[in-house]
PDB file of C-alpha atoms in Angstrom:
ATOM      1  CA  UNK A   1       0.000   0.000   0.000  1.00  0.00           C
ATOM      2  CA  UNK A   2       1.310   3.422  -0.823  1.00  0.00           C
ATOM      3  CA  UNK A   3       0.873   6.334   1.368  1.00  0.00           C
ATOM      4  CA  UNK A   4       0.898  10.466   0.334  1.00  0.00           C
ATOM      5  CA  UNK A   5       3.780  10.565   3.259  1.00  0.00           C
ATOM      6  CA  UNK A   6       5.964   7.761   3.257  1.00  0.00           C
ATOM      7  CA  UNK A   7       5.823   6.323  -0.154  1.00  0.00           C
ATOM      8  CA  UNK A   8       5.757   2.770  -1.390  1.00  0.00           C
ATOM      9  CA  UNK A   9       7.494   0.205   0.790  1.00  0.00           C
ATOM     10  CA  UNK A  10       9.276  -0.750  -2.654  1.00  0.00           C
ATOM     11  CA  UNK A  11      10.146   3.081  -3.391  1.00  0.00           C
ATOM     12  CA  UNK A  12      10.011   5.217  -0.176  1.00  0.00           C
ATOM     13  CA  UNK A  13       9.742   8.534   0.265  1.00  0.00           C
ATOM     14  CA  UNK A  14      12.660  10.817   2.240  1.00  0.00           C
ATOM     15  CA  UNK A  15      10.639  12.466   5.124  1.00  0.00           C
ATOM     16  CA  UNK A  16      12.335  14.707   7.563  1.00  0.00           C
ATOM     17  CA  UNK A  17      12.306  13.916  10.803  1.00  0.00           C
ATOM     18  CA  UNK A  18      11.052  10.996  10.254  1.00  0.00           C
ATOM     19  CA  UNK A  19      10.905  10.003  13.886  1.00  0.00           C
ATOM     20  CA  UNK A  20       8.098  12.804  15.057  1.00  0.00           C
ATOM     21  CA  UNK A  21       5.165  10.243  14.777  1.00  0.00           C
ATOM     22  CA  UNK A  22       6.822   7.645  16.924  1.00  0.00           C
ATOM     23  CA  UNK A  23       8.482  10.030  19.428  1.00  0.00           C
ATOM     24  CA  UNK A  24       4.989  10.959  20.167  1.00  0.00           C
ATOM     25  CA  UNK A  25       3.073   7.558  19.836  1.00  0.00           C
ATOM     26  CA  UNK A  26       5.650   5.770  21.591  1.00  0.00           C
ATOM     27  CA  UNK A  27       6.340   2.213  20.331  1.00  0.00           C
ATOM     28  CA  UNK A  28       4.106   1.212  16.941  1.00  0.00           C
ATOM     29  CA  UNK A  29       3.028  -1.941  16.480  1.00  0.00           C
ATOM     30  CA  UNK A  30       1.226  -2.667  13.089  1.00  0.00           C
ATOM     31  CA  UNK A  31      -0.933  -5.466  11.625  1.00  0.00           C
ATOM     32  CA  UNK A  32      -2.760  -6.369   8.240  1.00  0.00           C
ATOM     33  CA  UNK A  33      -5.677  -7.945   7.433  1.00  0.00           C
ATOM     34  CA  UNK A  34      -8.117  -8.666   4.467  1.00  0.00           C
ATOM     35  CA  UNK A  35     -11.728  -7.767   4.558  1.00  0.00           C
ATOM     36  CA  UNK A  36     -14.608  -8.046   2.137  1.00  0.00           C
ATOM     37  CA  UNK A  37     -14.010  -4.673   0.914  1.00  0.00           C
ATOM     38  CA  UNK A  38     -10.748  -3.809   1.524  1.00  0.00           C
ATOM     39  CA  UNK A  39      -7.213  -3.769   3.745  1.00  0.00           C
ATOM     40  CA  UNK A  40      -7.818  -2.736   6.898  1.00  0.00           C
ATOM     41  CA  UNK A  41      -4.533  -1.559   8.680  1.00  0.00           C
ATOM     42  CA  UNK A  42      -4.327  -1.346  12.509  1.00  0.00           C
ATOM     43  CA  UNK A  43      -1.674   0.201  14.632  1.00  0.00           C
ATOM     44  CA  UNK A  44      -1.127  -0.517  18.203  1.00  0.00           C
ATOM     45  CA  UNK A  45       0.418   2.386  20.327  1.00  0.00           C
ATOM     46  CA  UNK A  46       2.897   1.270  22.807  1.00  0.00           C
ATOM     47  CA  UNK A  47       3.091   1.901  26.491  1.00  0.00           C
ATOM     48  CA  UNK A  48       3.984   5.267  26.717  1.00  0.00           C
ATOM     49  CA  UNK A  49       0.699   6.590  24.782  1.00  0.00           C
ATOM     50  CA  UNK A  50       0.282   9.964  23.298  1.00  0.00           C
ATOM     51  CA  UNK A  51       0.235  13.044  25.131  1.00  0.00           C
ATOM     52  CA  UNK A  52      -1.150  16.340  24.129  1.00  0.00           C
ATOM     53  CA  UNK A  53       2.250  18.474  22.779  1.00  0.00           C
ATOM     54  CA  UNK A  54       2.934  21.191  20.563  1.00  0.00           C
ATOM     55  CA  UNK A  55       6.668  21.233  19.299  1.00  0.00           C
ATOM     56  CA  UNK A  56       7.549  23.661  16.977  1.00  0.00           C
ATOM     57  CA  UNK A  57      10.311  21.883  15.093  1.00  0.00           C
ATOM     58  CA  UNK A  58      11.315  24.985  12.766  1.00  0.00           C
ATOM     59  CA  UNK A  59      10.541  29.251  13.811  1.00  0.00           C
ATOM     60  CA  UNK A  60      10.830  29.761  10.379  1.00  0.00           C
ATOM     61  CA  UNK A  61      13.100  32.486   8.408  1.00  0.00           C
ATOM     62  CA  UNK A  62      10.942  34.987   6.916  1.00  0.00           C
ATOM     63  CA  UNK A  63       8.016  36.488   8.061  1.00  0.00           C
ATOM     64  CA  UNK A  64       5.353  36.378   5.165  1.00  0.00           C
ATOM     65  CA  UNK A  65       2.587  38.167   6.944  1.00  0.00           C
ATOM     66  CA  UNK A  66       0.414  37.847   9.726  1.00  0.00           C
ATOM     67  CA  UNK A  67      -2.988  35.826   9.573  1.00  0.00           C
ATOM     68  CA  UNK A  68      -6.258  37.905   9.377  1.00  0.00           C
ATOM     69  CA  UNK A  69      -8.871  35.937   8.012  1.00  0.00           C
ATOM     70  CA  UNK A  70     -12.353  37.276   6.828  1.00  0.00           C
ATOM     71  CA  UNK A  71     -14.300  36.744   9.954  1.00  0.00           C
ATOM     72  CA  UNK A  72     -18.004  38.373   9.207  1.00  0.00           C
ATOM     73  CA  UNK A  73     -20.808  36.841   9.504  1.00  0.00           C
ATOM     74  CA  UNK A  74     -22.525  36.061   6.062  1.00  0.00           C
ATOM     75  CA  UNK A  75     -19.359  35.529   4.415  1.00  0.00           C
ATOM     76  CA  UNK A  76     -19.257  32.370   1.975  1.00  0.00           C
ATOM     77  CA  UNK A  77     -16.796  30.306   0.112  1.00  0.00           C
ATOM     78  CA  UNK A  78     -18.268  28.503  -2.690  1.00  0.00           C
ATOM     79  CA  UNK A  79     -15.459  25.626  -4.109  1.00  0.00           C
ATOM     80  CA  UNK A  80     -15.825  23.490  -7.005  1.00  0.00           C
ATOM     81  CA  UNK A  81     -14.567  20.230  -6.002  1.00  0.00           C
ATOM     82  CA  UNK A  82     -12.894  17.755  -8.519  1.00  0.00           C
ATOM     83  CA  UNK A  83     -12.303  13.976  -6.981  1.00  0.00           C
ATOM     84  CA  UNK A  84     -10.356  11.967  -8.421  1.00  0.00           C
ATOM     85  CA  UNK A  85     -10.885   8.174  -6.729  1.00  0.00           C
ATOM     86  CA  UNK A  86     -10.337   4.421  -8.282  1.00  0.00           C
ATOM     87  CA  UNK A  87      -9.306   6.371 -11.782  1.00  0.00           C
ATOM     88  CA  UNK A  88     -12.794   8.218 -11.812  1.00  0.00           C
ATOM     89  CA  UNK A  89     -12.732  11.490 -11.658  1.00  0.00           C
ATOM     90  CA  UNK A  90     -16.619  13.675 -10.596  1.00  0.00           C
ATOM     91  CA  UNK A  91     -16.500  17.545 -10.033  1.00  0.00           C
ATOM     92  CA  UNK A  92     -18.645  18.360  -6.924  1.00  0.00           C
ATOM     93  CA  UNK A  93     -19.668  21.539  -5.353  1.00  0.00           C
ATOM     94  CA  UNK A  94     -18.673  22.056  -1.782  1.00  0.00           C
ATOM     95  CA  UNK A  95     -20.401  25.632   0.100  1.00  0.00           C
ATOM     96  CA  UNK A  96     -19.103  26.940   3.044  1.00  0.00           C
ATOM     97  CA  UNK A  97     -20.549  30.310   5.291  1.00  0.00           C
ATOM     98  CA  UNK A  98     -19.319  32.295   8.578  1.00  0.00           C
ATOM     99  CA  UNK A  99     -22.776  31.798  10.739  1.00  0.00           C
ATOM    100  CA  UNK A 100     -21.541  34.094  14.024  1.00  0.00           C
ATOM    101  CA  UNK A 101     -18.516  35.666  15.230  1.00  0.00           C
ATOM    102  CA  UNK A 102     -18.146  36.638  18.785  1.00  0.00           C
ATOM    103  CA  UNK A 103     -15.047  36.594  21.547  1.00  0.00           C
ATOM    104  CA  UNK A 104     -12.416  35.322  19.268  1.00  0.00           C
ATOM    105  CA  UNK A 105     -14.818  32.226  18.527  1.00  0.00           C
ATOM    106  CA  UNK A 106     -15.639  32.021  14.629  1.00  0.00           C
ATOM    107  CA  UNK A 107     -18.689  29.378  13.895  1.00  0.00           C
ATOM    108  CA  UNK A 108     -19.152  28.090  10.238  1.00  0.00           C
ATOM    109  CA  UNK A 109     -21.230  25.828   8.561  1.00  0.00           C
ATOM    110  CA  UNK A 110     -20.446  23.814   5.559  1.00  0.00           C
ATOM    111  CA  UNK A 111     -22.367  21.560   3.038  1.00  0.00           C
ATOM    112  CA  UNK A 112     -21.450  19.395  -0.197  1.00  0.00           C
ATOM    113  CA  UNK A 113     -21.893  16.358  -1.803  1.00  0.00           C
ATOM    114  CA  UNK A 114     -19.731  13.274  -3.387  1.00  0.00           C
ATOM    115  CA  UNK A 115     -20.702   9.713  -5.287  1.00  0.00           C
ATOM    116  CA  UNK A 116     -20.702   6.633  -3.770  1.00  0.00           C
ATOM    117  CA  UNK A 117     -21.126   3.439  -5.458  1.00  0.00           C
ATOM    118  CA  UNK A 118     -23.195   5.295  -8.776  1.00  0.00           C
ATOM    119  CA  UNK A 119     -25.089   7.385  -5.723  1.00  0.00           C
ATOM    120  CA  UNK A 120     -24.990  11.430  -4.994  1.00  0.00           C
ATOM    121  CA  UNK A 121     -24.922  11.397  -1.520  1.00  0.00           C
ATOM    122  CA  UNK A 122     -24.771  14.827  -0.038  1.00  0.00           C
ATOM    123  CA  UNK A 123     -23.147  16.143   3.443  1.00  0.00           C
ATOM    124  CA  UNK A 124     -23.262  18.976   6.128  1.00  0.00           C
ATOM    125  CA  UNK A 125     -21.812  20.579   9.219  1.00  0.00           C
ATOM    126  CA  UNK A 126     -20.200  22.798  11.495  1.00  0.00           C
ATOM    127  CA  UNK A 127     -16.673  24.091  12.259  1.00  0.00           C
ATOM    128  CA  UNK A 128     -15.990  25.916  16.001  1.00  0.00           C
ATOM    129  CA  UNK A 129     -12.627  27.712  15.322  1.00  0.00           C
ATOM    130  CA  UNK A 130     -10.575  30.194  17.445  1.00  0.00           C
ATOM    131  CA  UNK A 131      -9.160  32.821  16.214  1.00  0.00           C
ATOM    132  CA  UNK A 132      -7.241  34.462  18.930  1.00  0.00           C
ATOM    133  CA  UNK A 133      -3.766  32.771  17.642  1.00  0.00           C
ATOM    134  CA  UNK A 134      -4.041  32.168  14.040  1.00  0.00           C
ATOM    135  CA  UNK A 135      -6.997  29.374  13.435  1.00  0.00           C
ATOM    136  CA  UNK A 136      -7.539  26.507  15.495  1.00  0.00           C
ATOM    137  CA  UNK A 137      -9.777  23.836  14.887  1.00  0.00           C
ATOM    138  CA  UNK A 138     -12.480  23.334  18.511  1.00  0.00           C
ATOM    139  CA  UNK A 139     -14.926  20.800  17.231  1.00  0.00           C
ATOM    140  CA  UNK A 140     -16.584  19.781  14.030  1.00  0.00           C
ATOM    141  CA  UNK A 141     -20.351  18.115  13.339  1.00  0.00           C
ATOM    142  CA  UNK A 142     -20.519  16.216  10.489  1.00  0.00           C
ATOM    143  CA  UNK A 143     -23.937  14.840   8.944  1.00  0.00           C
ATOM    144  CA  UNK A 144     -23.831  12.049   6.350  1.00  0.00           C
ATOM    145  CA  UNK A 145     -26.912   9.780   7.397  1.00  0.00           C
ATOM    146  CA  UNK A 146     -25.567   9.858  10.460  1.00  0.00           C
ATOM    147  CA  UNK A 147     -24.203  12.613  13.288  1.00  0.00           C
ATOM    148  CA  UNK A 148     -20.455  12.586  13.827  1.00  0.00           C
ATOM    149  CA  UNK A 149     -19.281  15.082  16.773  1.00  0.00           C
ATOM    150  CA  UNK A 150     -15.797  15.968  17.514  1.00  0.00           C
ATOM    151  CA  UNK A 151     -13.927  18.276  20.023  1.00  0.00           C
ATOM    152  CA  UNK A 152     -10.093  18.210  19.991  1.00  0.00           C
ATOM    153  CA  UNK A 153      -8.276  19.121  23.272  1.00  0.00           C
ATOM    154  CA  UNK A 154      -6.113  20.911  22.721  1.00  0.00           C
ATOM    155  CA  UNK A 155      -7.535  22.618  19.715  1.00  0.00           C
ATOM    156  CA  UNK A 156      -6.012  22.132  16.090  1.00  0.00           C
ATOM    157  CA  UNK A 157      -3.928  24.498  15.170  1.00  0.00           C
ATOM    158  CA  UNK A 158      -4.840  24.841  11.494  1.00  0.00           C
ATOM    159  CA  UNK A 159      -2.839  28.118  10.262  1.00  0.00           C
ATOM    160  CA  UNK A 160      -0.383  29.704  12.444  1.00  0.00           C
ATOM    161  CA  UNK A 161      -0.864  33.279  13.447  1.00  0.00           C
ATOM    162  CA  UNK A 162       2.336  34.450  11.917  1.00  0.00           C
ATOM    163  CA  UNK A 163       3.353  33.243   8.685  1.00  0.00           C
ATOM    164  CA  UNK A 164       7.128  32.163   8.418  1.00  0.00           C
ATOM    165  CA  UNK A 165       9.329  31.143   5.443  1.00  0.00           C
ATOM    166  CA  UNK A 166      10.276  27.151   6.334  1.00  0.00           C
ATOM    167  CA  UNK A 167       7.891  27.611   9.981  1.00  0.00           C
ATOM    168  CA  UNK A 168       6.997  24.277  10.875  1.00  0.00           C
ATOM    169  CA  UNK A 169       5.233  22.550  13.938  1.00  0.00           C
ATOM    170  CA  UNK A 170       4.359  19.051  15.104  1.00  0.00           C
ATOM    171  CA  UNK A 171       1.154  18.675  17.501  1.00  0.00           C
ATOM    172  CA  UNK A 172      -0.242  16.188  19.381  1.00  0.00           C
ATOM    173  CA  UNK A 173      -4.079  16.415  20.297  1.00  0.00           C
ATOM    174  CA  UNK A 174      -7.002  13.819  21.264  1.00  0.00           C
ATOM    175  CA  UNK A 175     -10.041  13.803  19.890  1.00  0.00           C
ATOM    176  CA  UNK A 176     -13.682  12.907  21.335  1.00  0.00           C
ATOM    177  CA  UNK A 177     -15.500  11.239  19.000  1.00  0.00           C
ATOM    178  CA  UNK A 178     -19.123  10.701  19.328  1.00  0.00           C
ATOM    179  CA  UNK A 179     -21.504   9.214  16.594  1.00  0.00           C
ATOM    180  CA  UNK A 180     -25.483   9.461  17.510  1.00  0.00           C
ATOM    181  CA  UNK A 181     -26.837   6.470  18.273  1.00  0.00           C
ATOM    182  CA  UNK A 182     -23.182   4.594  18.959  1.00  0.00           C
ATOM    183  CA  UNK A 183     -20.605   4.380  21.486  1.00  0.00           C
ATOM    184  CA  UNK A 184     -18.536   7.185  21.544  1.00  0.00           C
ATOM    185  CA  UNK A 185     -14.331   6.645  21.259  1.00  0.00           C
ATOM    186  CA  UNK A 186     -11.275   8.994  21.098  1.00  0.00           C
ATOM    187  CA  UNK A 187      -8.739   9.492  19.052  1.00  0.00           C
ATOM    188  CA  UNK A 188      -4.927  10.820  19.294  1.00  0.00           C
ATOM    189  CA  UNK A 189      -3.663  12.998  16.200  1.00  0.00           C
ATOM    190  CA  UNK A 190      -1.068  14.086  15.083  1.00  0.00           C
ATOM    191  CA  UNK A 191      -0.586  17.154  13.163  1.00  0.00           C
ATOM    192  CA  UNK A 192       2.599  18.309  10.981  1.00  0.00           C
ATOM    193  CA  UNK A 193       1.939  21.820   9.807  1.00  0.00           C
ATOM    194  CA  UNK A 194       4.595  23.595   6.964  1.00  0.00           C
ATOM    195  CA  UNK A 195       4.446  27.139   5.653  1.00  0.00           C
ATOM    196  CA  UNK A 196       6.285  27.218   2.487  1.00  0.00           C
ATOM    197  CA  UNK A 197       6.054  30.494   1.195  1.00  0.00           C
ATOM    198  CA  UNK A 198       3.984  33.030  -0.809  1.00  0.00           C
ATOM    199  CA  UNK A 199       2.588  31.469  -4.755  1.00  0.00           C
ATOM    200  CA  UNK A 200       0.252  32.955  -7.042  1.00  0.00           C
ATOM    201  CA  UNK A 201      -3.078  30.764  -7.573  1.00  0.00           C
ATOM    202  CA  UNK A 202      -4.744  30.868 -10.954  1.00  0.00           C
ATOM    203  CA  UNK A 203      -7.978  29.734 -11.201  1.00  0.00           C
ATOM    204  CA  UNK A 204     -10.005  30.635 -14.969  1.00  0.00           C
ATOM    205  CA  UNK A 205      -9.138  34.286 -15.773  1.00  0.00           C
ATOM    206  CA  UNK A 206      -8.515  35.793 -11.712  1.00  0.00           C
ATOM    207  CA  UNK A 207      -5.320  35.229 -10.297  1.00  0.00           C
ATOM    208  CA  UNK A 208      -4.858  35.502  -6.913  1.00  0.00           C
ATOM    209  CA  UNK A 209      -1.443  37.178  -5.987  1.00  0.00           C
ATOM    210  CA  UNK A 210       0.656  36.406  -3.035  1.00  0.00           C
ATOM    211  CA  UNK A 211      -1.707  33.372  -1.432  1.00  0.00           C
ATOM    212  CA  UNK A 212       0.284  31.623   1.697  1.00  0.00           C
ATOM    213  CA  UNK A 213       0.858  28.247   0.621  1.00  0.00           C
ATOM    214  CA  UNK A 214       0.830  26.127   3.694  1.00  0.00           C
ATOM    215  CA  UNK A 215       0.851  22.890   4.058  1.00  0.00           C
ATOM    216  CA  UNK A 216      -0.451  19.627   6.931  1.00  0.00           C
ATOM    217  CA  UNK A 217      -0.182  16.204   7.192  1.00  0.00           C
ATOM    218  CA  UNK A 218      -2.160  14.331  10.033  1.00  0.00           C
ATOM    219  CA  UNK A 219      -2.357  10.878  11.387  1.00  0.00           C
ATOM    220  CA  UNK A 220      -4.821   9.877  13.939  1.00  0.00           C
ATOM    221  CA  UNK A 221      -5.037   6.862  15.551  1.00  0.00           C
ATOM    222  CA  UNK A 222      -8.326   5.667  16.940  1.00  0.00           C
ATOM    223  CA  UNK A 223      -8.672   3.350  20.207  1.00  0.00           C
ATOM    224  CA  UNK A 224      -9.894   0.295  18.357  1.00  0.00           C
ATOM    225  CA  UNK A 225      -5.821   0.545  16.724  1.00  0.00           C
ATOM    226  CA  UNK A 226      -8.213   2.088  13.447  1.00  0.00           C
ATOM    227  CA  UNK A 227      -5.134   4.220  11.654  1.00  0.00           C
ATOM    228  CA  UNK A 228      -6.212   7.341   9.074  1.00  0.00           C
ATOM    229  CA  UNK A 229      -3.332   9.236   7.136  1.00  0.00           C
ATOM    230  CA  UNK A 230      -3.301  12.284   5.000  1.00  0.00           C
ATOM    231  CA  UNK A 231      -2.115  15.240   3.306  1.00  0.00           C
ATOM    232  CA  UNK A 232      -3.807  18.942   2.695  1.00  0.00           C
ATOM    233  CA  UNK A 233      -2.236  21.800   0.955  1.00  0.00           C
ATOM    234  CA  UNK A 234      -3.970  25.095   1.097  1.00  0.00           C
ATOM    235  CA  UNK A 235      -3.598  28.669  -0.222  1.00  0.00           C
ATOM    236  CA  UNK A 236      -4.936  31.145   1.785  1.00  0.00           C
ATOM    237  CA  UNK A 237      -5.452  35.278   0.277  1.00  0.00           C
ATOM    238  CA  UNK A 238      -4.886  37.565   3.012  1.00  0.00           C
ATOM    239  CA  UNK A 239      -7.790  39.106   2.225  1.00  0.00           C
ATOM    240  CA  UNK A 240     -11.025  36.870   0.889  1.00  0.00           C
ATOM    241  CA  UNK A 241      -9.627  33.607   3.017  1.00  0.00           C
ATOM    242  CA  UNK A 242      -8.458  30.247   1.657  1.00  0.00           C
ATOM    243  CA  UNK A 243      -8.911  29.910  -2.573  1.00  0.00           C
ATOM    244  CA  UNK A 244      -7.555  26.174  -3.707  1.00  0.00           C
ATOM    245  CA  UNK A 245      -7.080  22.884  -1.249  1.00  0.00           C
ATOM    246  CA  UNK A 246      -5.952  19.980  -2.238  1.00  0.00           C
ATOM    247  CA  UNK A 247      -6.582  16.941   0.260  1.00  0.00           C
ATOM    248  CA  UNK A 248      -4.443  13.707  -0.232  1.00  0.00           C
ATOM    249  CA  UNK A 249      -4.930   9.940   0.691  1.00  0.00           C
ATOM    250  CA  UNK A 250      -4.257   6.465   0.164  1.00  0.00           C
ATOM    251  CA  UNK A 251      -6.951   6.498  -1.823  1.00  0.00           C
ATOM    252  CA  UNK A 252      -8.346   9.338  -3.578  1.00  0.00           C
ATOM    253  CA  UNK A 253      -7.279  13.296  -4.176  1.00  0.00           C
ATOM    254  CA  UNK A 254      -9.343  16.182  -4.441  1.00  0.00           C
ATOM    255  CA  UNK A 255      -8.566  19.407  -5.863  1.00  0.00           C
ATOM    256  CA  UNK A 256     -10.979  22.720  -4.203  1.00  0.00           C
ATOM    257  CA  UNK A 257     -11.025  25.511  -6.303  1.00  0.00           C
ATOM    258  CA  UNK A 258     -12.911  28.463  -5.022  1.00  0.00           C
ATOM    259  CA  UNK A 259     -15.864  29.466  -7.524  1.00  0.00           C
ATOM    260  CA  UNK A 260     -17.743  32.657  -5.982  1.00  0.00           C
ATOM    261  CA  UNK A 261     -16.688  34.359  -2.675  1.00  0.00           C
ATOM    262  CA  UNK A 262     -19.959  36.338  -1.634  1.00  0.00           C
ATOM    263  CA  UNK A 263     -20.475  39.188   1.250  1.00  0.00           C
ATOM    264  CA  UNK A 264     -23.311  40.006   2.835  1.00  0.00           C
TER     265      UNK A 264
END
């Protein structure tokens, strides 16, 4: 199995630092097994569990600019999203809005939709951020046929507050997850966050000048051993917010390209 961070076992991928997960899983045991519809990977974390940490393994060189995202309520952020999974490729829209904005605490909600086997299938929710250093990720609702609650302690730091040439930081953070209906479990994540620098984003005929290009893996291990890997690369305008994602997997990437940016 390939993976966005580490490569194929037959042609692996140089990562730096390459010893950040496991310094702060402790030991990793690992396991394989076939299932009906798929490989399902499991990871046992040794004794000395995860802790919540933040390590900031870079300060960074330059400073790009300081984060000030659009924070008004009414705001919204409408993406075209174009997935590309098993060779098929289906362009999706993807709609998200600032719903309040009080005491450093910035609520938004979010809807979309995506195919599953030959089915539209559509989804919804809600991101708590604060805002007080940079963003940072409180909790997150998810609906897809069924209610998916999270709250991460400490929070996630998305985007940094100041914006660094080469600033990068590893975090550690646990997650409560609870799913209506079904026993709630946590989770420990960890988060790798890179700024790399200032790029222009084109996108038809506007071209947004001087986006910050930052970048984040995550892993997150679940109690049940459950293991989830990936890799998002955003551009963020100082001015109208983020304009193009692009989230990674094993198994699928999708490209967000934003579409209409509307103010109240």
């Amino acid at each position: 199995m390939e993976s966005v961070v580490y490569g194929h076992p037959a042609h692996p991928k140089k990562v730096e630092d390459d010893g950040a997960i496991k310094k702060l899983f402790g030991e990793i045991e690992t396991s394989m097994k076939f299932e009906h519809d798929g490989i399902r990977i499991r990871l046992k974390v040794g004794a000395d569990e995860a802790k919540p940490d933040t390590t900031v393994l870079s300060p960074g060189t330059k400073l790009l600019g300081v984060l000030d995202l659009p924070t008004q309520p009414g705001l919204k952020w409408e993406y075209e999203v174009k997935i590309t999974e098993d060779g098929k490729e289906t362009i999706e829209p993807e709609v998200i809005e600032n719903i309040s904005f009080k005491d450093d605490i910035l609520v938004q909600k979010y809807s979309g939709s995506y195919v599953e086997d030959n089915q539209k299938r559509e989804y919804k929710g809600e991101y708590v951020y604060s805002t007080k250093n940079g963003l940072e990720l409180l909790s997150d609702k998810y609906e897809d046929g069924e209610v998916t609650n999270s709250k991460y302690s400490p929070a996630i730091k998305t985007f940094p507050k100041e914006l660094c040439q080469g600033f990068r930081q590893m975090q550690v953070c646990k997650s409560e997850v609870n799913v209506k209906g079904e026993e709630g479990f946590d989770e420990w994540m960890a988060v790798d966050i890179k700024v790399l620098g200032l790029e222009d984003v084109e996108i038809g005929e506007t071209v947004y000048k001087d986006c910050y290009k930052i970048m984040v893996n995550d892993a997150s291990v679940a109690t049940d051993g459950a293991f989830y890997s990936g890799m998002m690369t955003y551009w963020v305008h100082p001015k109208i917010g983020v304009v193009k994602y692009v989230s990674k997997n094993e198994f699928s990437e999708s490209v967000s390209e934003l579409k209409k940016f509307t103010t109240p």
